[in-house]
Short mmCIF file of C-alpha atoms in Angstrom, two decimals:
data_model
loop_
_atom_site.label_atom_id
_atom_site.label_comp_id
_atom_site.label_asym_id
_atom_site.label_seq_id
_atom_site.Cartn_x
_atom_site.Cartn_y
_atom_site.Cartn_z
CA MET G 1 0.01 -0.06 0.05
CA ALA G 2 1.01 3.58 -0.55
CA VAL G 3 0.42 7.08 0.75
CA LEU G 4 0.15 9.95 -1.55
CA ILE G 5 1.34 13.37 -0.61
CA THR G 6 0.49 16.69 -2.54
CA GLY G 7 3.18 19.28 -1.73
CA GLY G 8 5.59 16.30 -0.66
CA LEU G 9 8.76 18.44 -1.44
CA GLY G 10 7.76 21.32 0.59
CA HIS G 11 9.08 21.90 4.21
CA VAL G 12 6.64 19.99 6.03
CA GLY G 13 5.47 17.51 3.24
CA SER G 14 8.89 16.35 2.81
CA TRP G 15 9.41 15.25 6.34
CA VAL G 16 6.01 13.85 6.28
CA ALA G 17 7.30 11.76 3.36
CA THR G 18 10.52 11.01 5.32
CA HIS G 19 8.72 9.61 8.26
CA LEU G 20 6.41 7.47 6.22
CA ALA G 21 9.47 6.06 3.99
CA ARG G 22 11.66 5.27 6.96
CA ALA G 23 8.90 3.19 8.00
CA GLY G 24 9.12 1.22 4.79
CA ARG G 25 5.96 2.42 3.14
CA LYS G 26 5.78 3.56 -0.51
CA VAL G 27 5.19 7.32 -0.83
CA ILE G 28 4.03 9.08 -3.92
CA ILE G 29 4.98 12.78 -4.01
CA CYS G 30 2.79 14.91 -6.27
CA ASP G 31 4.61 18.29 -6.48
CA MET G 32 5.45 20.95 -9.09
CA ALA G 33 8.96 20.84 -8.14
CA ALA G 34 9.46 17.10 -8.67
CA ALA G 35 11.94 17.47 -11.81
CA HIS G 36 14.17 19.53 -9.74
CA PHE G 37 14.33 17.17 -6.65
CA ASP G 38 18.21 16.33 -7.17
CA ARG G 39 19.06 19.94 -6.81
CA MET G 40 16.77 20.59 -3.86
CA GLY G 41 19.37 19.58 -1.12
CA LEU G 42 16.72 17.51 0.97
CA ASP G 43 19.31 15.03 2.15
CA TYR G 44 16.95 13.36 4.60
CA LEU G 45 14.58 12.59 1.78
CA GLU G 46 17.31 11.33 -0.56
CA GLU G 47 18.05 8.83 2.15
CA VAL G 48 14.86 7.10 1.61
CA ARG G 49 14.78 7.71 -2.25
CA ASP G 50 13.98 4.08 -3.13
CA ASN G 51 10.72 4.34 -1.46
CA ILE G 52 9.66 7.42 -3.10
CA VAL G 53 7.71 7.94 -6.36
CA LEU G 54 7.77 11.52 -7.68
CA GLU G 55 5.15 12.94 -9.94
CA SER G 56 5.01 16.66 -11.23
CA VAL G 57 1.42 17.90 -10.64
CA ASP G 58 -0.22 21.18 -10.37
CA VAL G 59 -3.46 20.89 -7.91
CA LEU G 60 -5.04 23.46 -10.18
CA ASP G 61 -4.66 21.09 -13.08
CA THR G 62 -7.79 18.96 -12.47
CA HIS G 63 -7.03 16.51 -15.46
CA THR G 64 -3.44 15.86 -14.52
CA LEU G 65 -4.37 15.51 -10.90
CA PHE G 66 -7.22 12.99 -11.66
CA GLU G 67 -4.99 10.88 -14.12
CA THR G 68 -2.25 10.83 -11.55
CA PHE G 69 -4.54 9.69 -8.42
CA LEU G 70 -6.14 7.18 -10.77
CA ARG G 71 -2.73 5.69 -11.74
CA TYR G 72 -2.12 4.78 -8.22
CA GLN G 73 -5.70 4.44 -6.97
CA ASP G 74 -5.71 0.66 -6.12
CA GLU G 75 -2.78 0.89 -4.07
CA LEU G 76 -3.46 4.16 -1.90
CA GLU G 77 -4.27 3.96 1.93
CA GLY G 78 -5.08 7.64 1.48
CA VAL G 79 -3.86 11.13 0.69
CA ILE G 80 -2.10 13.87 2.73
CA HIS G 81 -2.86 17.16 1.19
CA GLY G 82 -0.07 19.75 1.77
CA VAL G 83 0.10 22.23 -1.22
CA SER G 84 -0.14 25.74 0.09
CA VAL G 85 1.15 29.18 -0.21
CA ILE G 86 2.33 30.01 3.15
CA ALA G 87 1.10 33.19 5.27
CA GLY G 88 3.27 36.09 5.04
CA PRO G 89 3.70 39.69 3.58
CA THR G 90 3.78 38.22 -0.03
CA PHE G 91 0.39 36.36 0.30
CA LYS G 92 -1.64 39.55 -0.59
CA THR G 93 0.56 40.50 -3.58
CA ARG G 94 -1.31 38.06 -5.69
CA PRO G 95 -4.56 37.29 -4.01
CA PHE G 96 -6.32 35.43 -6.73
CA ARG G 97 -3.32 33.23 -7.54
CA HIS G 98 -2.68 32.37 -3.95
CA LEU G 99 -6.48 32.02 -2.99
CA SER G 100 -6.92 29.77 -5.95
CA ILE G 101 -4.01 27.48 -4.91
CA ASN G 102 -5.12 27.31 -1.19
CA ALA G 103 -8.68 26.95 -1.51
CA MET G 104 -9.50 25.66 -5.02
CA GLY G 105 -6.42 23.42 -4.79
CA THR G 106 -7.84 21.75 -1.74
CA LEU G 107 -11.35 21.40 -3.08
CA ASN G 108 -9.67 19.68 -6.34
CA VAL G 109 -8.01 17.17 -4.12
CA TYR G 110 -11.22 16.23 -2.22
CA GLU G 111 -13.18 16.05 -5.50
CA THR G 112 -10.79 13.91 -7.24
CA CYS G 113 -10.66 11.56 -4.06
CA ARG G 114 -14.39 11.52 -4.09
CA LEU G 115 -14.69 10.50 -7.73
CA LEU G 116 -12.07 7.63 -7.23
CA GLY G 117 -13.53 6.46 -3.94
CA ILE G 118 -10.42 7.43 -1.88
CA LYS G 119 -11.84 7.98 1.68
CA ARG G 120 -8.94 9.02 3.93
CA ILE G 121 -7.65 12.51 3.59
CA VAL G 122 -5.37 14.59 6.10
CA ASN G 123 -5.61 18.24 5.06
CA MET G 124 -2.60 20.51 6.28
CA SER G 125 -4.60 23.37 7.67
CA SER G 126 -3.45 26.22 10.11
CA GLY G 127 -3.51 27.60 13.58
CA ALA G 128 -4.42 30.74 11.47
CA VAL G 129 -8.12 29.46 11.52
CA TYR G 130 -8.31 31.12 14.96
CA GLY G 131 -7.22 34.58 13.94
CA ASP G 132 -6.20 36.80 16.92
CA ALA G 133 -8.33 34.84 19.50
CA SER G 134 -7.06 35.11 22.97
CA GLY G 135 -5.79 32.64 25.34
CA GLN G 136 -5.17 28.86 24.79
CA LEU G 137 -6.68 27.94 21.25
CA HIS G 138 -8.58 24.75 21.39
CA GLU G 139 -10.45 22.81 18.52
CA THR G 140 -13.49 24.23 19.77
CA THR G 141 -12.55 27.95 19.44
CA PRO G 142 -14.66 29.65 16.90
CA TYR G 143 -13.21 30.45 13.35
CA LYS G 144 -11.84 34.02 12.87
CA ALA G 145 -10.05 35.13 9.66
CA THR G 146 -7.81 37.83 10.27
CA ASP G 147 -6.12 37.58 6.73
CA LEU G 148 -6.76 36.18 3.21
CA TYR G 149 -4.50 33.26 4.23
CA GLY G 150 -6.63 32.39 7.38
CA ALA G 151 -9.85 32.47 5.28
CA THR G 152 -8.35 30.07 2.75
CA LYS G 153 -7.55 27.57 5.56
CA ILE G 154 -11.05 27.98 7.07
CA SER G 155 -12.84 27.32 3.63
CA GLY G 156 -10.49 24.12 3.16
CA GLU G 157 -11.90 22.77 6.72
CA LEU G 158 -15.45 23.81 5.81
CA TYR G 159 -15.29 21.93 2.52
CA GLY G 160 -13.68 19.04 4.13
CA ASP G 161 -16.35 18.63 6.82
CA GLN G 162 -19.11 18.96 4.24
CA TYR G 163 -17.42 16.38 1.88
CA SER G 164 -17.22 14.10 4.91
CA GLU G 165 -20.68 14.52 5.89
CA THR G 166 -22.35 14.28 2.29
CA TYR G 167 -20.13 11.68 0.77
CA ASP G 168 -19.22 9.54 3.67
CA MET G 169 -15.28 10.34 3.47
CA ASP G 170 -12.89 10.61 6.47
CA ILE G 171 -11.28 14.05 5.91
CA ARG G 172 -9.17 15.11 8.77
CA GLN G 173 -7.75 18.48 9.50
CA ALA G 174 -4.21 19.12 10.98
CA ARG G 175 -4.12 22.56 12.35
CA LEU G 176 -0.43 23.25 11.99
CA PHE G 177 1.32 26.46 13.37
CA PHE G 178 4.74 28.23 12.67
CA VAL G 179 7.26 25.71 11.68
CA TYR G 180 10.99 25.88 11.67
CA GLY G 181 13.96 23.39 11.42
CA PRO G 182 15.95 21.14 8.93
CA GLY G 183 14.99 21.46 5.22
CA LYS G 184 14.52 25.24 5.29
CA LYS G 185 17.54 27.57 5.00
CA PRO G 186 16.83 30.76 6.69
CA SER G 187 18.51 32.68 3.83
CA HIS G 188 15.80 31.55 1.70
CA MET G 189 13.13 32.76 3.93
CA HIS G 190 11.44 36.21 4.74
CA ALA G 191 13.37 38.82 6.98
CA VAL G 192 11.72 37.79 10.24
CA TYR G 193 12.58 34.13 9.72
CA GLN G 194 16.08 35.24 9.12
CA ALA G 195 16.38 37.52 11.93
CA MET G 196 15.17 34.91 14.30
CA PHE G 197 16.94 31.87 12.85
CA GLY G 198 19.54 33.24 10.43
CA PRO G 199 22.55 33.30 12.75
CA LEU G 200 22.45 29.50 12.92
CA GLU G 201 23.36 29.63 9.29
CA GLY G 202 25.79 32.37 9.60
CA LEU G 203 23.78 35.37 8.62
CA LYS G 204 24.24 38.81 10.48
CA GLY G 205 22.81 42.31 10.60
CA VAL G 206 19.28 41.43 9.41
CA HIS G 207 16.91 44.03 10.29
CA ALA G 208 13.13 42.97 10.00
CA ALA G 209 10.66 45.61 9.73
CA ASN G 210 8.31 43.98 12.30
CA GLY G 211 7.67 40.70 14.40
CA ARG G 212 9.28 41.82 17.84
CA ASP G 213 5.94 41.76 19.48
CA GLN G 214 4.85 38.39 18.19
CA ILE G 215 4.21 35.27 20.55
CA THR G 216 3.66 32.09 19.05
CA ASP G 217 4.30 28.38 19.25
CA TRP G 218 7.28 27.66 16.78
CA THR G 219 7.24 23.89 16.20
CA HIS G 220 9.99 21.88 14.92
CA VAL G 221 9.23 20.37 11.54
CA GLU G 222 9.96 16.69 12.61
CA ASP G 223 7.27 17.32 15.43
CA THR G 224 4.80 18.67 13.01
CA ALA G 225 5.47 15.76 10.55
CA GLN G 226 5.07 13.27 13.39
CA GLY G 227 1.75 14.70 14.39
CA ILE G 228 0.45 14.47 10.88
CA VAL G 229 1.34 10.95 10.32
CA ARG G 230 -0.14 10.06 13.66
CA LEU G 231 -3.32 11.76 12.52
CA PHE G 232 -3.26 9.79 9.29
CA ASP G 233 -2.42 6.43 10.72
CA THR G 234 -4.88 6.45 13.79
CA PRO G 235 -7.70 4.14 12.57
CA ALA G 236 -10.45 5.84 13.95
CA VAL G 237 -10.59 9.18 15.57
CA PRO G 238 -13.41 11.00 17.50
CA HIS G 239 -12.69 14.22 16.01
CA ARG G 240 -11.91 15.75 12.71
CA HIS G 241 -9.71 18.78 13.67
CA TYR G 242 -6.51 18.59 15.49
CA ASN G 243 -4.02 20.96 16.80
CA ILE G 244 -0.42 19.97 15.86
CA SER G 245 2.27 22.13 17.25
CA CYS G 246 4.59 22.21 20.26
CA GLY G 247 2.02 23.74 22.46
CA VAL G 248 4.54 26.21 23.96
CA ALA G 249 4.28 29.96 23.09
CA VAL G 250 7.52 31.82 22.87
CA SER G 251 8.37 35.34 21.72
CA HIS G 252 10.27 36.28 18.59
CA GLN G 253 12.68 38.47 20.54
CA ARG G 254 13.36 35.55 22.87
CA ILE G 255 14.33 33.25 19.96
CA VAL G 256 16.78 35.82 18.90
CA GLU G 257 18.25 35.90 22.37
CA LEU G 258 18.30 32.11 22.77
CA VAL G 259 19.97 31.80 19.14
CA SER G 260 22.61 34.31 20.40
CA GLU G 261 23.26 32.45 23.73
CA GLN G 262 23.76 29.30 21.64
CA LEU G 263 26.20 30.45 19.41
CA GLY G 264 27.94 32.75 22.09
CA TYR G 265 27.79 35.97 20.21
CA ASP G 266 25.49 38.94 18.85
CA SER G 267 24.81 38.70 15.46
CA ASP G 268 23.04 42.10 15.35
CA MET G 269 19.65 40.73 14.42
CA GLN G 270 16.68 43.28 14.89
CA LEU G 271 12.93 42.88 14.86
CA GLY G 272 10.91 45.99 14.25
CA PRO G 273 7.80 46.58 16.51
CA GLY G 274 4.36 44.96 15.85
CA PRO G 275 3.56 41.41 14.95
CA PHE G 276 4.56 39.51 11.70
CA VAL G 277 1.15 38.28 11.22
CA VAL G 278 -1.90 38.56 13.39
CA ARG G 279 -2.16 35.47 15.37
CA GLY G 280 -3.14 34.23 18.78
CA ALA G 281 -1.37 31.50 20.82
CA PRO G 282 -0.64 28.95 21.90
CA LEU G 283 -2.51 25.95 20.24
CA ASP G 284 -3.97 23.66 22.94
CA ILE G 285 -2.59 20.23 21.73
CA GLN G 286 -4.38 18.11 24.60
CA ARG G 287 -6.69 16.41 22.03
CA ALA G 288 -3.71 15.19 19.79
CA ARG G 289 -2.21 13.99 22.96
CA ASP G 290 -5.11 12.00 24.09
CA ASP G 291 -6.32 10.62 20.59
CA LEU G 292 -3.27 10.40 18.66
CA GLY G 293 -0.63 9.78 21.30
CA PHE G 294 1.27 12.80 19.90
CA THR G 295 4.25 13.97 22.02
CA PRO G 296 6.35 16.90 20.78
CA ARG G 297 10.00 15.92 21.01
CA TYR G 298 11.27 19.40 20.75
CA ALA G 299 8.73 21.07 23.13
CA ASN G 300 11.80 22.86 24.62
CA ILE G 301 12.90 25.33 21.61
CA ARG G 302 16.37 25.33 22.95
CA GLU G 303 16.81 21.70 22.02
CA GLY G 304 14.97 22.24 18.49
CA LEU G 305 17.43 25.06 17.87
CA GLU G 306 20.22 22.79 18.59
CA ASP G 307 18.96 20.26 16.16
CA TYR G 308 18.38 22.93 13.40
CA ARG G 309 21.93 24.25 13.78
CA ARG G 310 23.47 20.90 13.26
CA TRP G 311 21.58 20.46 10.03
CA LEU G 312 22.57 23.70 8.81
CA LEU G 313 26.10 22.96 9.60
CA GLY G 314 25.86 19.84 7.56
CA GLN G 315 24.78 21.84 4.60
CA SER G 316 27.86 24.20 4.50
#
């Protein structure tokens, strides 16, 4: 049997694929970057290359999407959907394109699975569905969109709930939050990420326009992937929505300080006032602990930063 992952070469998707492939499972990765895999530097995924099948697929191309899913239909346990344009300052620069990928791309995956009788789907949603709600954010916290990205994630969840009800499908929502760690070089990211994590790669003197006043639960990518795999593999779950994060909120400024402490010097990283994106925090992960047996390995961000640094040193 096999698991198909859309966006399987993205930061989170590639680690989900790695966890599954390390367990000896066949993983079919559908990603527009498939043709460039050998140049992406995903060393951890290259180690399990024999268990990986790569397919170049655009989730907005419904014909190719259907044909690809059909080709593997008989061996699929289910689908993990991870294609998404991430939140941040560039999301609103091309609203129609980005809304289409996040909302219609998700709907296309649901509909393709419905047509082919593929019942189980885990959708990579987001804690952005809570907007700027205060206090611990539980799965019962009402939806609140504070930006276009959050609106796309809410729509993906609502589509999934209705497809599950109407067509007897098993669509589960993994509400992820801010993710860091191996597979993502700070130098390839936005200024706020660079100011926090960049010194681990040797960056210095990054001054971001905002982000200093943000407090959120940054989650190591392997913990995120572990939670998604557990949500996919658990035979029967009593709920459709699960928060997957470290569950511990930390300020962006504190991350800058922790990185400096780890390195033993100040890299002159500065975050401007205000939040990077409007979000509440932290996510309450008790439901995932109880139902999925999910326990973040790197709940202490110091340990996560050490692991991230080791990976980045290996890339130089």
